[in-house]
Coordinates of C-alpha atoms in Angstrom, one line a residue:
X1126 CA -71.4 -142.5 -182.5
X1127 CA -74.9 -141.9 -181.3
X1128 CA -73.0 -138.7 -179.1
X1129 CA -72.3 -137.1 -182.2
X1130 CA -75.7 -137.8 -184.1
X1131 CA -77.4 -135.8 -181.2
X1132 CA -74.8 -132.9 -181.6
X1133 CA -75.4 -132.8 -185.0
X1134 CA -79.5 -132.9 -184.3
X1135 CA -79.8 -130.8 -181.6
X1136 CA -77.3 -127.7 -183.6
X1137 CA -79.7 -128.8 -186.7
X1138 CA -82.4 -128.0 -183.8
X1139 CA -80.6 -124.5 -183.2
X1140 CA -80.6 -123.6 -186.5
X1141 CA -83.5 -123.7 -187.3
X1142 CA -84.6 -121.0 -184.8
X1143 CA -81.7 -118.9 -185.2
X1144 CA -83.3 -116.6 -187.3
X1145 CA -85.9 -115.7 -184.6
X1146 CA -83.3 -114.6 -182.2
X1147 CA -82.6 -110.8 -181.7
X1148 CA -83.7 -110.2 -185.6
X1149 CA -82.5 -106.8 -185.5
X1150 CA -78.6 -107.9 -184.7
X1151 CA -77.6 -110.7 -186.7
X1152 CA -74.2 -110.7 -185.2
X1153 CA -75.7 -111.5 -182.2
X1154 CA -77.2 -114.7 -184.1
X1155 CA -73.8 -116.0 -185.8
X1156 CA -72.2 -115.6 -182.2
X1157 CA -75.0 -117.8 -180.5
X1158 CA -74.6 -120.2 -182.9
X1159 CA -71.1 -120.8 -182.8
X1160 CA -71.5 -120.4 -179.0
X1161 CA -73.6 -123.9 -179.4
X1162 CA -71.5 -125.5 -181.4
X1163 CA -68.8 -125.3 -179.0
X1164 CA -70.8 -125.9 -175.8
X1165 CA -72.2 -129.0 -177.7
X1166 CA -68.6 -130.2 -178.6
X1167 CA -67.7 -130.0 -175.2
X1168 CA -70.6 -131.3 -173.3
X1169 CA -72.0 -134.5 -175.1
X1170 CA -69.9 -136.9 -173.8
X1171 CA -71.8 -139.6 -171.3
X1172 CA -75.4 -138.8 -171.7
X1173 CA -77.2 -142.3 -171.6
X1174 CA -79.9 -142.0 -175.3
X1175 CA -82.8 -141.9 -172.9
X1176 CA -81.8 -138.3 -171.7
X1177 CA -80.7 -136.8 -174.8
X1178 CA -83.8 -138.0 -177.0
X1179 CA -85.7 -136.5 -173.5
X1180 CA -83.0 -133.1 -174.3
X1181 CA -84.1 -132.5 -177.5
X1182 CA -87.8 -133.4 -177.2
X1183 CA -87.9 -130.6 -174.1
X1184 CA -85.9 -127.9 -176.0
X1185 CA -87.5 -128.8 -178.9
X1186 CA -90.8 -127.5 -177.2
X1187 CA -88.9 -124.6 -175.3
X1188 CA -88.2 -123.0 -178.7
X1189 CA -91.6 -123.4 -179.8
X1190 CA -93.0 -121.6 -176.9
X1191 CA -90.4 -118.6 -177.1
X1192 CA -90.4 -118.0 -180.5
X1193 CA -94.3 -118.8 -181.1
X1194 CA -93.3 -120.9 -184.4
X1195 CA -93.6 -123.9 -185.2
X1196 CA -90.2 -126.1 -186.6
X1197 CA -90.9 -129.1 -188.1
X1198 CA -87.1 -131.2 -188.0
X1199 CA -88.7 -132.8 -190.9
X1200 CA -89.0 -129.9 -193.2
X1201 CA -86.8 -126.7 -194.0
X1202 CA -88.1 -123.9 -192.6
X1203 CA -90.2 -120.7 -194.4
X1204 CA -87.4 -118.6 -195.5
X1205 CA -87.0 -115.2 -195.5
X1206 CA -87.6 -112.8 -198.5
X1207 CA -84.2 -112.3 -199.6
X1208 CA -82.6 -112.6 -202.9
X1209 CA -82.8 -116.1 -203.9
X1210 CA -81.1 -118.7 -206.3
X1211 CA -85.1 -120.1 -206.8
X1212 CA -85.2 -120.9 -210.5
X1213 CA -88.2 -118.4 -211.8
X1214 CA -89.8 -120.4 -214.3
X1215 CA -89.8 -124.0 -212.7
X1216 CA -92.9 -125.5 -212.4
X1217 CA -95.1 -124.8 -209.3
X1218 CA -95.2 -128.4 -208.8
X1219 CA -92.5 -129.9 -210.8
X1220 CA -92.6 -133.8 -210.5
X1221 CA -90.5 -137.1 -211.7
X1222 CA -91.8 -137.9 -215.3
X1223 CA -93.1 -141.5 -215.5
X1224 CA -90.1 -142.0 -217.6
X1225 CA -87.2 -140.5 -218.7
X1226 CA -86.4 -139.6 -222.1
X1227 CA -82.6 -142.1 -221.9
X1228 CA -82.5 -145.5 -222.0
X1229 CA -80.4 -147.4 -219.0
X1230 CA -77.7 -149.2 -219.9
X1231 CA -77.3 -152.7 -219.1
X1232 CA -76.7 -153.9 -215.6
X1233 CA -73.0 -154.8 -215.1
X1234 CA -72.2 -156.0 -211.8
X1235 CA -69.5 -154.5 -210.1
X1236 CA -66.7 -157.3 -209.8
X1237 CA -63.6 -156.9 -206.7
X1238 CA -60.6 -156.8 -207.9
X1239 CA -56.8 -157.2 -206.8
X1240 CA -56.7 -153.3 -207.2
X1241 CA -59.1 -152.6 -205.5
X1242 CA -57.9 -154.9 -201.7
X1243 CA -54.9 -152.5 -201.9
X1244 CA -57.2 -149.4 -202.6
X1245 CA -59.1 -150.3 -199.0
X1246 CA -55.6 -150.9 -197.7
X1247 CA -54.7 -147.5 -198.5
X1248 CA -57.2 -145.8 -196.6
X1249 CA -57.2 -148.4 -193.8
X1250 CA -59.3 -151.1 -194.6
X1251 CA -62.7 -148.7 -193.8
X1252 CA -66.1 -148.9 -195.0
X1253 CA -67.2 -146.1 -197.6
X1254 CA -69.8 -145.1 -194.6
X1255 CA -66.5 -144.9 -192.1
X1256 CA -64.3 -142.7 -194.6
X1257 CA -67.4 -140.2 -194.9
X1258 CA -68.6 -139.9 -191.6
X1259 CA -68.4 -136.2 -191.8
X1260 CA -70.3 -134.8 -189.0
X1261 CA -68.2 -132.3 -186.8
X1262 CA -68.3 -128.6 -187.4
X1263 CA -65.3 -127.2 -188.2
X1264 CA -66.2 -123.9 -188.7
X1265 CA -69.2 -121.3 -189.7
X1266 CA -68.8 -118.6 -192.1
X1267 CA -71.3 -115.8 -192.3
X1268 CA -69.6 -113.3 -194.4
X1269 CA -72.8 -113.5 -197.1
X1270 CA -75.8 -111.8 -196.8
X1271 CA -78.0 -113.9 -198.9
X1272 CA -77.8 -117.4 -200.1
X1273 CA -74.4 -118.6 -201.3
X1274 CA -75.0 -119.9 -204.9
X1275 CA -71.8 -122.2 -204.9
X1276 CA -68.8 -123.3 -203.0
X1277 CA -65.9 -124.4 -204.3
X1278 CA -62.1 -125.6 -203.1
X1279 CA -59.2 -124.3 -204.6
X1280 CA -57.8 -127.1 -207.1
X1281 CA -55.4 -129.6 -205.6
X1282 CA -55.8 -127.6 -202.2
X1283 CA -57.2 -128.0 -198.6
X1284 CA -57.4 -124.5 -197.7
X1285 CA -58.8 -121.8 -199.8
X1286 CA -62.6 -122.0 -200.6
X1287 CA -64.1 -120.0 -203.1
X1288 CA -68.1 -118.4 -202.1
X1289 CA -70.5 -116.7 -204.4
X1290 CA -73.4 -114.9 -203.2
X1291 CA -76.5 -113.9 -204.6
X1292 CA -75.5 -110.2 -202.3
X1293 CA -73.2 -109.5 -205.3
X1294 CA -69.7 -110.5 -204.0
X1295 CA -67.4 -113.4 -203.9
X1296 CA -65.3 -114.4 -200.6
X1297 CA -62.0 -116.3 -200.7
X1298 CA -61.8 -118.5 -197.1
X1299 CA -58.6 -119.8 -195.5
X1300 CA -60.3 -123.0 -194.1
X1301 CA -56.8 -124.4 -192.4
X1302 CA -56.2 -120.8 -190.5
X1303 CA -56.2 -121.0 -186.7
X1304 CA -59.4 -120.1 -186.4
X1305 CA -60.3 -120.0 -190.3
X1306 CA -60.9 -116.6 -192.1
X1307 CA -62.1 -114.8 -194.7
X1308 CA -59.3 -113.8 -196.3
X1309 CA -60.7 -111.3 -199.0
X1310 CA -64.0 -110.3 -200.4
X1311 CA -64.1 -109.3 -204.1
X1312 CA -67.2 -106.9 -204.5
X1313 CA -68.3 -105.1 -208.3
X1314 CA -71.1 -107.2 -209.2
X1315 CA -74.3 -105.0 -209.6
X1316 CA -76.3 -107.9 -209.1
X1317 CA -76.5 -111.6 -207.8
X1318 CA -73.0 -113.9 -208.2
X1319 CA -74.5 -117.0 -209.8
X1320 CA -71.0 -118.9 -210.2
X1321 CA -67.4 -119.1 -210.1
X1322 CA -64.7 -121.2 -210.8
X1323 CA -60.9 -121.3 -209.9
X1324 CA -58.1 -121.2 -212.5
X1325 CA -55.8 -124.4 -212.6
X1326 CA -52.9 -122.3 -211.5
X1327 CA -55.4 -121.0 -208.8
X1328 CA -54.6 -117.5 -209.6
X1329 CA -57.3 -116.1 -211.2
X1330 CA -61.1 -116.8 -210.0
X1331 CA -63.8 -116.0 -212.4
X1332 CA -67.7 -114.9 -211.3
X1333 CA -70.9 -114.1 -213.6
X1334 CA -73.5 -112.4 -212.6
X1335 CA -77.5 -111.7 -212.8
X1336 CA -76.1 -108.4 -213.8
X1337 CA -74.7 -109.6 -217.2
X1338 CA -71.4 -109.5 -216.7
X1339 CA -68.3 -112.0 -215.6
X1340 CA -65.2 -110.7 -214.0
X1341 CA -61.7 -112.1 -213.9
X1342 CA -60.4 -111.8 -210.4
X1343 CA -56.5 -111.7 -209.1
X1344 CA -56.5 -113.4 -205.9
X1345 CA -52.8 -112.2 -204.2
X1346 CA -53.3 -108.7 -205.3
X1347 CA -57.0 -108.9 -204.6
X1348 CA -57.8 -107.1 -208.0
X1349 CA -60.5 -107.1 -210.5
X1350 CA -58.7 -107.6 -214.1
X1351 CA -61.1 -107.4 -216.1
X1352 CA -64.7 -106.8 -216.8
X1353 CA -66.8 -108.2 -219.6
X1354 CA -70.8 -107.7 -220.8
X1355 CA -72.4 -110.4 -222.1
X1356 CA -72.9 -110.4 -225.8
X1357 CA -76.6 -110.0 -225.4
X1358 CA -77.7 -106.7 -223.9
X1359 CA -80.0 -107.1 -220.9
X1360 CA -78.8 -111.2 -220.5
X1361 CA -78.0 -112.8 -217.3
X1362 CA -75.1 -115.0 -217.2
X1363 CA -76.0 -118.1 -215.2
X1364 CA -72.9 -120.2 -215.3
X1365 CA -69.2 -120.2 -216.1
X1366 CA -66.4 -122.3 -216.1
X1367 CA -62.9 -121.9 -217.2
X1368 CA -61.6 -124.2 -220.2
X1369 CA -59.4 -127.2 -218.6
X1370 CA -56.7 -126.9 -221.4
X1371 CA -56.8 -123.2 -221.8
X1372 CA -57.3 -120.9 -219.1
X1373 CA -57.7 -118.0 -221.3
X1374 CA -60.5 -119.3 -222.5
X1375 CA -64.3 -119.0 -220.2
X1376 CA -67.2 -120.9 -221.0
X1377 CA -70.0 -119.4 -220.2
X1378 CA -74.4 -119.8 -220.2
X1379 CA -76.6 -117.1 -220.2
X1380 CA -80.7 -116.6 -219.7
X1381 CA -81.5 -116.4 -223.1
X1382 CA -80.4 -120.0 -223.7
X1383 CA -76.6 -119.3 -225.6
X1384 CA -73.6 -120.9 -224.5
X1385 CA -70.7 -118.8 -225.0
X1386 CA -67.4 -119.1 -224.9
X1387 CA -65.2 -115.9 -224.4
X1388 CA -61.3 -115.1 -224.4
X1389 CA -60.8 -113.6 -220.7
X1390 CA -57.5 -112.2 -221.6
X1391 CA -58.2 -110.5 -224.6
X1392 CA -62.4 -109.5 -223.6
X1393 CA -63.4 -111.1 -227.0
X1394 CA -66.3 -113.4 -227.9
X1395 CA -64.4 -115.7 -230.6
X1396 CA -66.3 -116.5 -234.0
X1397 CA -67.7 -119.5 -233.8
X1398 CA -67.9 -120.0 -230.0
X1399 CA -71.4 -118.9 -229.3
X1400 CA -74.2 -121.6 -229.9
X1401 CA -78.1 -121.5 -229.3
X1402 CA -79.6 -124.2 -227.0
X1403 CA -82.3 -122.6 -225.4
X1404 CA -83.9 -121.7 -222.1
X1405 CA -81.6 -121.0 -219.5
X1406 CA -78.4 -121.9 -218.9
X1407 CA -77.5 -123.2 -215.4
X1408 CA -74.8 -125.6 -215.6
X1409 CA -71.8 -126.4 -217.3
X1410 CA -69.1 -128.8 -217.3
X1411 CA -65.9 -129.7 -219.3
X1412 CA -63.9 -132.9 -219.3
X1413 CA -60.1 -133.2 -218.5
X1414 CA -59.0 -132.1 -221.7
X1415 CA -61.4 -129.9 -222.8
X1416 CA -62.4 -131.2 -225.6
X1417 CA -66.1 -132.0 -225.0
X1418 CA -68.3 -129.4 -223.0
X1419 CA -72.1 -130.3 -221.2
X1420 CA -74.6 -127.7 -221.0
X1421 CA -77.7 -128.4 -218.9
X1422 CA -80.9 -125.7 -218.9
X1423 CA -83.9 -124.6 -217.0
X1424 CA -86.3 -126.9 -219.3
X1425 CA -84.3 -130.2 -218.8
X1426 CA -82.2 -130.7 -221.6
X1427 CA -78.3 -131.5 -222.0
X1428 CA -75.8 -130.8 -224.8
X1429 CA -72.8 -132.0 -225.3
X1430 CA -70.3 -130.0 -227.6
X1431 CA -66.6 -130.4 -229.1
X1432 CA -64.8 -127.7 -228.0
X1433 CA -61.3 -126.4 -230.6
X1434 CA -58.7 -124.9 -228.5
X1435 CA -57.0 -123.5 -231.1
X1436 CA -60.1 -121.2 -232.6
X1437 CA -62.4 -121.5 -229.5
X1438 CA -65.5 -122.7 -231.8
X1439 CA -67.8 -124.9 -230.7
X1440 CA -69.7 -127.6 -231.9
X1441 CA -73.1 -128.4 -231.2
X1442 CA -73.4 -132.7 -230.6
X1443 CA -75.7 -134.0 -228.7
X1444 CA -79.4 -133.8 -227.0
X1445 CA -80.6 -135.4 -224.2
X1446 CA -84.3 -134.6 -222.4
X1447 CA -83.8 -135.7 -219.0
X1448 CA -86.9 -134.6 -217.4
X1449 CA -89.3 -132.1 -219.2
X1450 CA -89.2 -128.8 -218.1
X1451 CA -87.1 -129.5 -214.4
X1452 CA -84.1 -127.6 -214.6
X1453 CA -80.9 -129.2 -214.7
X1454 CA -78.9 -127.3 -212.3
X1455 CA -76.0 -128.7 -211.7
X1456 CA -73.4 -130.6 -213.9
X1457 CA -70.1 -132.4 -212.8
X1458 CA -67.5 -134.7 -215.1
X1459 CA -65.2 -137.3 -213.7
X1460 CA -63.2 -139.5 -215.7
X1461 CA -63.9 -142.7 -213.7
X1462 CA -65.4 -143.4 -210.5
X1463 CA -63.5 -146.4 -208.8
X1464 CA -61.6 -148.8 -210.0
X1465 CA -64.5 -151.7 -210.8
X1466 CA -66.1 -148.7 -213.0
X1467 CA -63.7 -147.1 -215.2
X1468 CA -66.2 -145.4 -217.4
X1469 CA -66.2 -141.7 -217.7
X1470 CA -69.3 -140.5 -215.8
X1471 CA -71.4 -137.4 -215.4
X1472 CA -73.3 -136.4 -212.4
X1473 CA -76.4 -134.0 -212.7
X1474 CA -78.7 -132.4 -210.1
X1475 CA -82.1 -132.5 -211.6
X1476 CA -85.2 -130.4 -210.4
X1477 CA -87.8 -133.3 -210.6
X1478 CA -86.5 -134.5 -207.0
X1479 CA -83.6 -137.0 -208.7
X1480 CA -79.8 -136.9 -208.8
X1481 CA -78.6 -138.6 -212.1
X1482 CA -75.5 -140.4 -213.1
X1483 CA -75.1 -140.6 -216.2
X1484 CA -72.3 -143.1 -218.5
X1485 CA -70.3 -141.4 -221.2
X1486 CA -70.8 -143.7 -224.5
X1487 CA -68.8 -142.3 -226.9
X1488 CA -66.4 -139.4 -228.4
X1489 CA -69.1 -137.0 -229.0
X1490 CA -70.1 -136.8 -225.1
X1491 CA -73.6 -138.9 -225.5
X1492 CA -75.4 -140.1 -222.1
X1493 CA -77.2 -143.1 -221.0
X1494 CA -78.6 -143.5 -217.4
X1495 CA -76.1 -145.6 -215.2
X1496 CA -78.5 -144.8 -211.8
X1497 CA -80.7 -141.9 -210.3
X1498 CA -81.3 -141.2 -206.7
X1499 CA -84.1 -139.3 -205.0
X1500 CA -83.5 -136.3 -202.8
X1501 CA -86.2 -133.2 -202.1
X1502 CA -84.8 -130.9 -205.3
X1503 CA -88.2 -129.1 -207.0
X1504 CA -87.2 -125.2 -207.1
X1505 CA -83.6 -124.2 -206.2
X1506 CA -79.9 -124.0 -207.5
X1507 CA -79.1 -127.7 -205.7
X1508 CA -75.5 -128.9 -206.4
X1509 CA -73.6 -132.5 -205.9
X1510 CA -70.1 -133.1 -206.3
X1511 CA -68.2 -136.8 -206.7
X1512 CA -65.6 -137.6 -203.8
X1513 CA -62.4 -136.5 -204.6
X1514 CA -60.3 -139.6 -204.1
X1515 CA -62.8 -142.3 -204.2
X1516 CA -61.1 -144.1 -207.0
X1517 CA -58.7 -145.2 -204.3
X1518 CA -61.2 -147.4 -202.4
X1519 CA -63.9 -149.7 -203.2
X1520 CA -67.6 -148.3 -203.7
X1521 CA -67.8 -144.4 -204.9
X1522 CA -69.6 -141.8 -203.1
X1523 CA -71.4 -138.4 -204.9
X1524 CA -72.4 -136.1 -202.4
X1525 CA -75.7 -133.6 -202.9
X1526 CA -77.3 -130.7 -201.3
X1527 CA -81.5 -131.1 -200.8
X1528 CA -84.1 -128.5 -200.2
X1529 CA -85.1 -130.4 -196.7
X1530 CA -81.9 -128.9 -195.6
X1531 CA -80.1 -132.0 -195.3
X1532 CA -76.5 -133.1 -197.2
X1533 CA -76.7 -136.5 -197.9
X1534 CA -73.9 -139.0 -198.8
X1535 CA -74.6 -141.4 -201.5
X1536 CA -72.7 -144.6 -202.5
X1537 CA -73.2 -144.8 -206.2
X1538 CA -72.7 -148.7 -206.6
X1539 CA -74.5 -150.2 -203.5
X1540 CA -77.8 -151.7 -204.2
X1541 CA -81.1 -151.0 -202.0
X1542 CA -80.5 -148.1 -200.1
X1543 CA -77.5 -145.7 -200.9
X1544 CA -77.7 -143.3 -198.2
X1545 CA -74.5 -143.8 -196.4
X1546 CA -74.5 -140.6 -194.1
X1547 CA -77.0 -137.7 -194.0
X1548 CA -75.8 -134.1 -192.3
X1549 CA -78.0 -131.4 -190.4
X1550 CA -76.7 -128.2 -189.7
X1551 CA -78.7 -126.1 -192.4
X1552 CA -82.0 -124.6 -191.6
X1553 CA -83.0 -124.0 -195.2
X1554 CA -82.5 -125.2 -198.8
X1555 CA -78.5 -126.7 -198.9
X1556 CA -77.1 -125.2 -202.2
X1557 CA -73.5 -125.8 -202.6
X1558 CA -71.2 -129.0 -201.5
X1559 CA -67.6 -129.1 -202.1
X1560 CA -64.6 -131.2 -200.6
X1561 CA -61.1 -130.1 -200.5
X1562 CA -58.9 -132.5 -202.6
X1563 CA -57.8 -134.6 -199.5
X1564 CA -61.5 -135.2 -198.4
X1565 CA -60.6 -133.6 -195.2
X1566 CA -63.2 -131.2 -194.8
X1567 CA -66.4 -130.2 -196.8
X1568 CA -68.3 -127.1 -197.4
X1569 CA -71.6 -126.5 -197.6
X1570 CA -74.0 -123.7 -198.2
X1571 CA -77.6 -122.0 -197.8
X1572 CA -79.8 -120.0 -198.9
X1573 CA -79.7 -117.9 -196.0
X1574 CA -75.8 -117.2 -196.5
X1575 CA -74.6 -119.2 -194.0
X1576 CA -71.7 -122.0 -195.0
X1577 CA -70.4 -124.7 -192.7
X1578 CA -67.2 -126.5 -192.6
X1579 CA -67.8 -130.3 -191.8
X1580 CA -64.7 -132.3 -191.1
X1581 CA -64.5 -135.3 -190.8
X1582 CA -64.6 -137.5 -187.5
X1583 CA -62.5 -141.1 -187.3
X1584 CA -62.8 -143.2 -184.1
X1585 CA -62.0 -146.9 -183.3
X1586 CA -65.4 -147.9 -182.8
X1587 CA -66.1 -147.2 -186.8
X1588 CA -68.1 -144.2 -188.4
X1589 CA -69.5 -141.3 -186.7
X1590 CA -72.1 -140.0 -189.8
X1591 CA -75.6 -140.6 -189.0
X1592 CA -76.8 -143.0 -191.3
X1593 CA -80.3 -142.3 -193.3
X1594 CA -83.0 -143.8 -192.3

């Protein structure tokens, strides 16, 4: 265990200086990287702690001097002046309200039950920090020129990731090649990708853009099908998702507040399927049957709407302020999270430093606080994602990018401190977090571009995640 916590700090170290290396050939950087990755797999066996914490102090100091910088471990470094997934009109200093506009429901205590001693059984009798100690690198992809907005796993797959880049283009990765790949990249967009999602077939991808458009992309023949403008001449679209129980159907949020839903197949904004909430539009998210629909903006607001499949109107239902003016930038739905709490659940990334999960009350998709969580989140596209299969175990885990660089695992039902396994490998704001459906691997991504494959690691002795402190 504490071998592969000092891997996983001393490549954190690494990264963080990569960018100063030969700045003029950046294939020179990915290749050192990797390079240290391997060596570090190779060689970090049998080191007593007293030399490595002496290891990474001296190098520590070695790439101070050469470099002529300054890398606090603590603290992401200065990026550079790329295109960026920073939300424009945050706050400067964007803090957690006093209180939140939602009132927390009751405390019901989470009671064991028969179902879930053979849900530990099926996954070996392990602790929720054992069955996420995620800490090897499986593999770094470096195909993206600026930061990659969102990752995201095929549906019911463990092998093709989805990447969208603020360079304009959207990679498809074969994680379980030998070595992994990039296996195409769609390029069209004038302008930044800001999202993407796969169809349930896993077909078709769809991708918006900064540049007001969202295309429908043929993954085996590699082929744009169709291009569409936004409704709103000189709008951004900020987020997309295709409809659960109609994959002709694209919902879609754009800068000047309207959520939007549009018939791929035909090009067509339906009547009816176009409502006002204001702001921006960074997040979306549908339920299973996609019947209700979330919408999250850039002042800190959620709606919920009823969706028709048959007409594609939507409904406006309800409003929920969960921290003034801090961007809500990220929105996922799950139906239940373990087997003690069956209640449909939603899980937001909020930028006022909090990730908040939220209880679904009723029919028309209202929200009360079930639990929020601190992470560093103030000015950039963060992202969480629940844990595919932890219904099948006891305890629940979300996972969440932070802007100190760090991906930190979070058990959603343990009292006092949550943290259950914290990864560094980024050396800038973490954006994106997915996990393939059988929580093999997980990717994450940067704002620099870069996006790392973590698998995870299972030894007798028990977990190999570094725990947080």
């Amino acid at each position: 265990m504490a071998a592969a916590v000092w891997q996983q700090q001393v490549f954190a170290l690494d990264a963080r200086f990569n960018a100063h290396r030969a700045p003029n050939h950046p294939n020179f950087r990915t290749l050192y990287i990797r390079r240290r990755n391997q060596l570090l797999r190779d060689h970090s066996k049998g080191e007593d702690s007293a030399a490595r914490r002496q290891y990474l102090r001296i190098r520590g100091q070695l790439l101070q001097q050469r470099y002529g910088v300054m890398c606090d471990p603590g603290r992401s470094r200065s990026v550079s002046a790329r295109s960026s997934s920073r939300i424009s009109e945050s706050p400067e200093s964007a803090c957690v309200p006093s209180e939140y506009s939602i009132t927390p429901n009751d405390q019901r205590q989470v009671v064991p039950t028969k179902q879930a001693e053979a849900s530990r059984a099926m996954v070996g009798g392990t602790t929720i920090a054992e069955n996420y100690a995620f800490v090897g690198v499986h593999h770094i992809f470096d195909q993206h020129t600026a930061a990659v907005t969102m990752v995201k796993f095929a549906n019911n797959d463990r092998s093709r990731l989805c990447c969208a880049s603020f360079d304009g283009s959207v990679s498809i990765c074969n994680v379980t090649a030998s070595p992994p790949c990039v296996e195409v990249v769609f390029r069209g967009h004038e302008r930044g990708v800001t999202a993407c999602d796969w169809s349930i077939s896993n077909d078709l991808v769809v991708s918006c853009s900064l540049d007001g458009t969202i295309r429908l992309w043929h993954v085996a023949s590699e082929k744009c099908l169709r291009v569409v403008n936004d409704q709103v001449v000189g709008a951004a679209i900020l987020s997309c998702v295709f409809q659960p129980a109609n994959n002709n159907m694209v919902i879609a949020g754009n800068s000047y507040g309207m959520v939007e839903v549009l018939n791929v197949s035909a090009g067509i904004y339906p009547r009816g399927g176009t409502s006002k909430l204001g702001g921006k539009i960074l997040s979306l998210a549908c339920d299973s049957s996609g019947r209700l629909v979330w919408a999250g903006n850039d002042r800190g607001t959620i709606v919920s709407f009823l969706f028709d499949a048959e007409t594609g109107r939507l409904s406006k239902c309800r409003r929920l302020v969960v921290a003034e003016n801090c961007p809500v930038t990220c929105i996922s739905w799950r139906a239940w999270i373990s087997r003690e709490a069956r209640d449909p659940t939603v899980l937001i990334n909020c930028a006022a430093n909090v990730v908040c999960l939220l209880r679904v009350v009723d029919k028309e998709g209202s929200l009360q606080l079930k639990r929020k969580f601190t992470i560093r989140h103030k000015s950039y596209l963060v992202r969480s994602t629940f844990c595919p299969i932890m219904s099948f175990r006891q305890g629940a885990c979300v996972v969440t990018g932070s802007e100190d660089s760090c991906v930190y695992f979070l058990d959603i039902e343990r009292e006092g401190k949550p943290c259950v396994n914290k990864l560094q490998g980024h050396a800038c704001p973490t954006l994106g977090v997915s996990f393939n459906y059988d929580e093999s691997l997980l990717a994450t991504s940067d704002y620099q571009g870069l996006v790392i494959l973590w698998k995870r690691e299972r030894r007798a002795g028990g977990a190999t995640g570094q725990a947080c402190s």
